[in-house]
Coordinates of C-alpha atoms in Angstrom, one line a residue:
Chain A
X1 CA 0.0 0.0 0.0
X2 CA 3.0 2.3 0.6
X3 CA 4.3 1.6 -2.9
X4 CA 0.9 2.6 -4.3
X5 CA 0.9 5.9 -2.3
X6 CA 4.5 6.6 -3.1
X7 CA 3.7 6.3 -6.8
X8 CA 0.8 8.7 -6.5
X9 CA 2.9 11.2 -4.5
X10 CA 5.7 10.8 -7.0
X11 CA 3.6 11.6 -10.0
X12 CA 2.0 14.6 -8.1
X13 CA 5.4 15.9 -7.3
X14 CA 6.7 15.6 -10.8
X15 CA 3.6 17.4 -12.2
X16 CA 4.1 20.2 -9.6
X17 CA 7.8 20.5 -10.4
X18 CA 7.2 20.7 -14.1
X19 CA 4.5 23.3 -13.6
X20 CA 6.8 25.4 -11.3
X21 CA 9.7 25.3 -13.6
X22 CA 7.9 26.1 -16.9
X23 CA 4.9 28.3 -16.1
X24 CA 5.2 32.0 -15.4
X25 CA 1.6 32.7 -14.5
X26 CA 0.6 34.2 -11.2
X27 CA -0.6 30.9 -9.9
X28 CA 2.7 29.0 -10.0
X29 CA 5.2 31.8 -9.1
X30 CA 6.8 30.0 -6.1
X31 CA 10.5 30.0 -7.0
X32 CA 10.7 30.9 -10.7
X33 CA 12.6 33.8 -12.4
X34 CA 11.3 37.3 -11.8
X35 CA 10.0 36.5 -8.3
X36 CA 13.0 37.9 -6.4
X37 CA 12.2 40.8 -4.0
X38 CA 14.5 42.8 -1.8
X39 CA 14.1 42.0 1.9
X40 CA 11.8 44.4 3.6
X41 CA 11.4 44.6 7.4
X42 CA 7.6 44.5 7.9
X43 CA 7.8 44.1 11.7
X44 CA 5.9 46.6 13.9
X45 CA 7.8 48.7 16.4
X46 CA 7.2 47.1 19.8
X47 CA 7.6 48.3 23.4
X48 CA 9.1 45.8 25.8
X49 CA 10.6 46.0 29.3
X50 CA 13.7 43.9 29.0
X51 CA 17.0 44.3 30.8
X52 CA 19.1 43.8 27.6
X53 CA 16.9 46.2 25.5
X54 CA 17.5 49.6 27.3
X55 CA 15.8 51.6 24.5
X56 CA 12.8 49.9 22.9
X57 CA 11.6 50.6 19.4
X58 CA 8.9 53.0 20.5
X59 CA 7.9 54.9 23.6
X60 CA 5.4 53.4 26.0
X61 CA 2.6 55.9 25.7
X62 CA 1.6 57.0 22.2
X63 CA -1.6 58.7 23.2
X64 CA -0.8 61.5 25.5
X65 CA -3.1 63.6 27.7
X66 CA -3.1 67.4 27.6
X67 CA -0.9 67.5 30.7
X68 CA 1.5 65.0 29.2
X69 CA 1.7 66.9 25.9
X70 CA 2.5 70.2 27.6
X71 CA 5.2 68.3 29.6
X72 CA 6.7 67.1 26.3
X73 CA 6.8 70.6 25.0
X74 CA 8.5 71.8 28.2
X75 CA 11.1 68.9 27.7
X76 CA 12.3 70.6 24.6
X77 CA 13.7 73.4 26.7
X78 CA 16.5 73.3 29.3
X79 CA 16.1 70.3 31.5
X80 CA 17.3 72.1 34.6
X81 CA 13.9 73.8 34.7
X82 CA 12.1 70.5 35.1
X83 CA 11.1 69.5 38.6
X84 CA 11.8 66.0 40.0
X85 CA 8.1 65.0 39.6
X86 CA 8.1 66.2 36.0
X87 CA 11.2 64.2 35.2
X88 CA 9.6 61.2 36.7
X89 CA 6.4 61.8 34.7
X90 CA 8.4 62.1 31.5
X91 CA 10.2 58.9 32.3
X92 CA 6.8 57.1 32.8
X93 CA 5.6 58.4 29.4
X94 CA 8.6 56.8 27.6
X95 CA 9.0 53.7 29.8
X96 CA 6.5 51.5 31.6
X97 CA 8.8 50.1 34.3
X98 CA 12.2 51.1 35.8
X99 CA 15.1 48.7 35.9
X100 CA 14.6 47.8 39.6
X101 CA 10.8 47.2 39.0
X102 CA 11.7 45.1 35.9
X103 CA 14.2 43.0 37.9
X104 CA 12.3 42.6 41.1
X105 CA 12.0 39.2 42.6
X106 CA 8.6 37.5 42.9
X107 CA 7.2 35.1 45.5
X108 CA 6.5 32.5 42.9
X109 CA 9.2 30.2 44.3
X110 CA 7.1 29.6 47.4
X111 CA 4.2 28.4 45.3
X112 CA 6.4 26.1 43.3
X113 CA 8.2 24.7 46.3
X114 CA 4.8 24.2 48.1
X115 CA 3.4 22.4 45.1
X116 CA 6.4 20.1 45.0
X117 CA 6.1 19.3 48.7
X118 CA 2.4 18.6 48.3
X119 CA 3.0 16.1 45.5
X120 CA 5.9 14.5 47.4
X121 CA 3.7 14.2 50.5
X122 CA 0.9 12.6 48.4
X123 CA 3.4 10.2 46.9
X124 CA 4.6 9.4 50.4
X125 CA 1.1 8.5 51.4
X126 CA 0.8 6.2 48.4
X127 CA 4.0 4.5 49.3
X128 CA 2.9 4.0 52.9
X129 CA -0.4 2.5 51.8
X130 CA 1.5 0.2 49.4
X131 CA 3.8 -0.9 52.3
X132 CA 0.8 -1.7 54.5
X133 CA -1.6 -3.4 52.0
X134 CA 0.6 -4.7 49.1
X135 CA 4.1 -5.6 50.2
X136 CA 4.9 -9.1 51.6
X137 CA 6.4 -9.3 55.1
X138 CA 10.1 -8.6 55.5
X139 CA 12.3 -11.7 55.1
X140 CA 13.9 -13.0 58.2
X141 CA 17.4 -12.3 56.8
X142 CA 16.9 -8.6 57.8
X143 CA 16.7 -9.5 61.5
X144 CA 19.4 -8.0 63.7
X145 CA 21.0 -11.4 64.7
X146 CA 20.8 -12.7 61.2
X147 CA 22.6 -9.6 59.9
X148 CA 25.3 -10.0 62.6
X149 CA 25.9 -13.6 61.7
X150 CA 25.9 -12.7 58.0
X151 CA 28.5 -10.0 58.6
X152 CA 30.7 -12.5 60.6
X153 CA 30.4 -15.0 57.7
X154 CA 31.4 -12.4 55.2
X155 CA 34.5 -11.5 57.3
X156 CA 35.3 -15.2 57.6
X157 CA 34.9 -15.7 53.8
X158 CA 37.2 -12.6 53.3
X159 CA 34.6 -10.9 51.1
X160 CA 36.1 -7.7 49.6
X161 CA 39.7 -8.2 50.9
X162 CA 41.3 -5.4 48.8
X163 CA 39.2 -2.3 49.2
X164 CA 35.9 -3.8 50.4
X165 CA 34.5 -5.0 53.7
X166 CA 37.3 -7.3 54.9
X167 CA 40.0 -4.7 54.2
X168 CA 38.5 -2.6 57.0
X169 CA 38.6 -5.4 59.6
X170 CA 41.7 -6.0 61.7
X171 CA 41.9 -9.8 61.9
X172 CA 44.7 -9.8 64.5
X173 CA 42.9 -7.5 66.9
X174 CA 39.4 -8.7 66.1
X175 CA 38.0 -5.2 65.5
X176 CA 37.4 -2.6 62.8
X177 CA 40.5 -0.7 61.7
Chain B
X1 CA 29.6 -10.4 46.8
X2 CA 27.9 -7.0 46.6
X3 CA 26.8 -5.3 49.8
X4 CA 23.5 -3.5 50.2
X5 CA 24.3 0.0 49.3
X6 CA 27.3 -0.7 47.1
X7 CA 27.6 1.6 44.1
X8 CA 31.0 0.6 42.7
X9 CA 32.4 -2.6 41.3
X10 CA 33.3 -5.6 43.6
X11 CA 36.9 -6.3 44.5
X12 CA 38.5 -8.2 41.6
X13 CA 39.2 -11.9 41.9
X14 CA 40.9 -12.3 38.5
X15 CA 43.5 -10.3 36.6
X16 CA 41.1 -9.3 33.8
X17 CA 38.7 -7.9 36.4
X18 CA 41.5 -5.8 37.8
X19 CA 42.1 -4.3 34.4
X20 CA 38.4 -3.6 34.0
X21 CA 38.3 -2.0 37.4
X22 CA 41.2 0.3 36.6
X23 CA 39.7 1.2 33.2
X24 CA 36.4 2.0 34.9
X25 CA 38.1 4.3 37.4
X26 CA 39.9 6.0 34.5
X27 CA 36.8 6.6 32.4
X28 CA 34.8 7.6 35.5
X29 CA 37.4 10.2 36.5
X30 CA 37.3 11.7 33.0
X31 CA 33.5 12.0 32.9
X32 CA 33.4 13.4 36.4
X33 CA 35.9 16.1 35.4
X34 CA 33.9 16.9 32.3
X35 CA 30.6 17.0 34.1
X36 CA 32.0 19.3 36.8
X37 CA 33.4 21.6 34.2
X38 CA 30.2 21.8 32.3
X39 CA 28.2 22.4 35.5
X40 CA 30.5 25.2 36.3
X41 CA 30.0 26.8 32.9
X42 CA 26.3 26.4 33.1
X43 CA 26.2 28.1 36.6
X44 CA 28.5 30.9 35.3
X45 CA 26.2 31.6 32.4
X46 CA 23.0 31.4 34.4
X47 CA 24.1 33.8 37.1
X48 CA 25.7 36.3 34.8
X49 CA 24.2 39.8 35.0
X50 CA 24.9 40.8 31.4
X51 CA 24.1 39.3 28.0
X52 CA 25.9 39.8 24.7
X53 CA 23.2 39.7 22.1
X54 CA 25.4 40.1 19.1
X55 CA 27.6 37.1 19.2
X56 CA 27.8 35.5 15.8
X57 CA 30.7 33.1 15.8
X58 CA 34.0 32.3 17.5
X59 CA 36.5 30.2 15.5
X60 CA 38.9 29.8 18.4
X61 CA 36.6 28.2 20.9
X62 CA 35.0 26.1 18.2
X63 CA 38.4 24.6 17.4
X64 CA 39.1 24.0 21.1
X65 CA 35.9 22.3 21.8
X66 CA 36.3 20.0 18.8
X67 CA 39.9 19.0 19.2
X68 CA 39.9 18.6 23.0
X69 CA 37.0 16.1 23.0
X70 CA 38.7 14.2 20.2
X71 CA 41.8 13.9 22.3
X72 CA 39.8 12.8 25.3
X73 CA 38.0 10.2 23.3
X74 CA 41.3 8.8 22.1
X75 CA 42.6 8.7 25.7
X76 CA 39.5 6.6 26.6
X77 CA 39.6 4.4 23.4
X78 CA 43.2 3.2 23.7
X79 CA 42.8 1.5 27.1
X80 CA 39.4 0.2 26.1
X81 CA 40.7 -1.5 23.0
X82 CA 43.7 -2.8 24.9
X83 CA 41.3 -4.6 27.4
X84 CA 39.0 -5.7 24.6
X85 CA 41.9 -7.6 22.9
X86 CA 43.2 -8.9 26.3
X87 CA 39.8 -10.6 26.8
X88 CA 40.4 -12.5 23.5
X89 CA 43.9 -13.6 24.3
X90 CA 44.7 -17.3 23.5
X91 CA 44.8 -19.2 26.8
X92 CA 45.7 -22.7 27.8
X93 CA 43.1 -23.8 30.3
X94 CA 43.9 -26.5 32.8
X95 CA 40.2 -27.3 33.2
X96 CA 37.1 -27.1 31.1
X97 CA 33.7 -26.9 32.7
X98 CA 30.3 -26.8 31.0
X99 CA 27.7 -24.5 32.5
X100 CA 24.3 -25.3 31.2
X101 CA 21.4 -22.9 32.0
X102 CA 17.9 -24.4 32.7
X103 CA 14.7 -22.9 33.9
X104 CA 15.6 -22.2 36.7
X105 CA 18.9 -23.6 37.8
X106 CA 22.4 -24.1 36.5
X107 CA 24.1 -27.5 35.9
X108 CA 27.8 -28.0 35.7
X109 CA 29.7 -30.8 33.9
X110 CA 33.3 -31.6 34.6
X111 CA 34.1 -34.1 31.8
X112 CA 37.8 -33.7 31.3
X113 CA 38.8 -36.8 33.2
X114 CA 35.7 -38.4 34.7
X115 CA 32.0 -37.9 34.1
X116 CA 31.1 -35.5 36.8
X117 CA 27.8 -33.5 36.6
X118 CA 25.5 -31.9 39.1
X119 CA 22.7 -29.3 39.3
X120 CA 23.0 -26.1 41.3
X121 CA 19.7 -24.8 42.7
X122 CA 19.2 -21.7 44.7
X123 CA 18.7 -22.3 48.4
X124 CA 15.1 -21.0 49.2
X125 CA 14.8 -18.3 51.8
X126 CA 13.0 -20.5 54.3
X127 CA 15.8 -23.2 54.1
X128 CA 18.6 -20.8 54.8
X129 CA 20.8 -21.4 57.8
X130 CA 21.5 -18.2 59.9
X131 CA 24.1 -16.1 58.3
X132 CA 23.6 -17.3 54.8
X133 CA 23.0 -14.8 52.0
X134 CA 19.4 -14.6 50.7
X135 CA 18.9 -15.2 47.0
X136 CA 22.6 -15.9 46.5
X137 CA 23.4 -19.3 48.1
X138 CA 23.2 -22.4 46.0
X139 CA 23.1 -26.0 47.1
X140 CA 26.1 -27.1 45.0
X141 CA 28.9 -24.7 44.2
X142 CA 31.1 -24.7 41.0
X143 CA 34.4 -25.6 42.6
X144 CA 37.6 -24.6 40.7
X145 CA 41.3 -24.8 41.5
X146 CA 42.8 -21.4 42.4
X147 CA 45.4 -19.7 40.1
X148 CA 44.6 -22.1 37.3
X149 CA 43.3 -21.0 33.9
X150 CA 39.7 -22.2 33.6
X151 CA 37.6 -22.4 30.5
X152 CA 33.8 -22.4 30.9
X153 CA 31.6 -23.4 28.0
X154 CA 28.2 -21.8 28.5
X155 CA 25.0 -23.0 26.9
X156 CA 21.4 -23.4 27.7
X157 CA 18.9 -26.2 27.5
X158 CA 15.7 -24.2 27.0
X159 CA 15.7 -20.4 26.9
X160 CA 18.3 -17.7 27.0
X161 CA 20.2 -17.3 30.2
X162 CA 23.5 -15.6 31.1
X163 CA 26.3 -16.9 33.3
X164 CA 27.8 -14.0 35.2
X165 CA 30.2 -13.6 38.1
X166 CA 31.1 -9.9 38.6
X167 CA 34.1 -10.3 40.8
X168 CA 35.8 -12.6 38.2
X169 CA 34.8 -10.2 35.4
X170 CA 32.8 -12.8 33.6
X171 CA 29.5 -12.6 31.8
X172 CA 28.6 -14.9 28.9
X173 CA 25.2 -15.5 27.4
X174 CA 23.8 -19.0 27.5
X175 CA 22.1 -19.6 24.1
X176 CA 20.3 -22.8 23.4
X177 CA 22.1 -24.7 20.6
X178 CA 25.3 -22.6 21.0
X179 CA 28.5 -23.1 22.9
X180 CA 30.0 -19.8 24.2
X181 CA 33.5 -19.9 25.7
X182 CA 34.8 -17.7 28.4
X183 CA 38.2 -18.1 30.2
X184 CA 39.5 -16.7 33.5
X185 CA 41.9 -17.3 36.3
X186 CA 40.8 -17.0 40.0
X187 CA 43.8 -15.2 41.5
X188 CA 42.7 -15.6 45.1
X189 CA 40.8 -18.3 47.0
X190 CA 37.2 -17.5 48.0
X191 CA 33.6 -17.8 47.2
X192 CA 32.3 -15.6 44.3
X193 CA 28.6 -15.0 43.6
X194 CA 26.7 -14.1 40.5
X195 CA 23.2 -14.1 39.2
X196 CA 21.5 -15.1 36.0
X197 CA 21.8 -12.1 33.7
X198 CA 19.3 -12.8 30.9
X199 CA 15.6 -12.8 31.5
X200 CA 14.4 -16.3 31.4
X201 CA 11.0 -16.5 33.0
X202 CA 9.4 -16.4 36.4
X203 CA 12.4 -17.4 38.5
X204 CA 15.0 -15.5 36.5
X205 CA 16.1 -13.7 39.7
X206 CA 16.3 -17.0 41.7
X207 CA 19.0 -19.0 39.9
X208 CA 22.4 -17.8 41.3
X209 CA 25.9 -18.8 40.3
X210 CA 28.4 -19.7 43.1
X211 CA 32.0 -20.3 42.2
X212 CA 34.4 -21.5 44.9
X213 CA 38.1 -21.2 44.3
X214 CA 40.2 -23.6 46.4
X215 CA 43.8 -25.0 46.4
X216 CA 44.3 -27.9 44.0
X217 CA 44.4 -30.6 46.7
X218 CA 41.0 -29.4 48.0
X219 CA 39.6 -29.4 44.5
X220 CA 40.8 -33.0 43.9
X221 CA 39.3 -34.1 47.2
X222 CA 36.0 -32.4 46.3
X223 CA 35.8 -33.9 42.9
X224 CA 36.5 -37.4 44.3
X225 CA 33.7 -36.9 46.9
X226 CA 31.3 -35.7 44.2
X227 CA 32.0 -38.7 42.0
X228 CA 31.4 -41.0 44.9
X229 CA 28.1 -39.4 45.7
X230 CA 26.9 -39.5 42.1

């Protein structure tokens, strides 16, 4: 069935290729001669608060109130005559946030960490339920005395004599090194 | 044998395993250094206060981070290939044993001189004597003379199994209808444990391999006893 489809696709592609290469009508003008255009930047100027774009493409407010327009006129004169509040108002016309406002930390991490702990806790409950209702009883080889006898046997058998268990046991003194 | 929280390889009991251990340490050191370096670079980049938005290319660093990894790879490949060829060295075994995998036990045949064969089943947990190792003990161990080259021919009677003893550096698949050869020398006496390493059904986890390396006289005594019992 794949061969059948491939044949169909193949013939479709050949037809399209021939059409594209030979016709010059408006319909088939994908890559033929006479279709080259010089690259034009059609993006819109955008305002964005970003630490690595200090001067965005356009000011923040484009529609100004009466007060703001008169302030803009006053800005054309000497800046020493502007008061502190006027300077701040002019800043807020051109920019939305200041750098400290842009870079300020949020409390989101508390939500994230809280969510993580909630899910961890829920998983813990599931594991506990599993331990109580699903898992078989612990084998007797985990009992204290069995483990002690097992350890003694491992030392007697010289298990791990190079860097492992037995290398940490002092056989002459009968104690750990 | 491995201990409960063991992460690394077991102590070597054969020269080949020693080589593998050293190579593992070498490769692990290299990748630890590379990982630490990459982590440092990531942290530096993430905590940097400034960004350069106009980086296009940098021929110098591109050359460095192409040539240096190539050199590191060669430094890993050379010891790796050396060990690979060491594993295939021609040896002159003193003893040949056949290890046959069944569902779910191993059987060993020592047919060089006499006809000695026996099965090796796992000791069930309820039958263990205090101090024995759960899921690792077998009723009959494969006894070999220490410091003698041994050849093991591994095969299977039903499905795929794999005969593995980590401390001897041995793992060989048991394929029905096929004889796979593996050779080793036990350089120290002791008991070495392994487990079936190819999924073979319900009790795949319950068919361990136990190899006991003993001095030659003890091996001879053991084989005479086993022949009498048979």
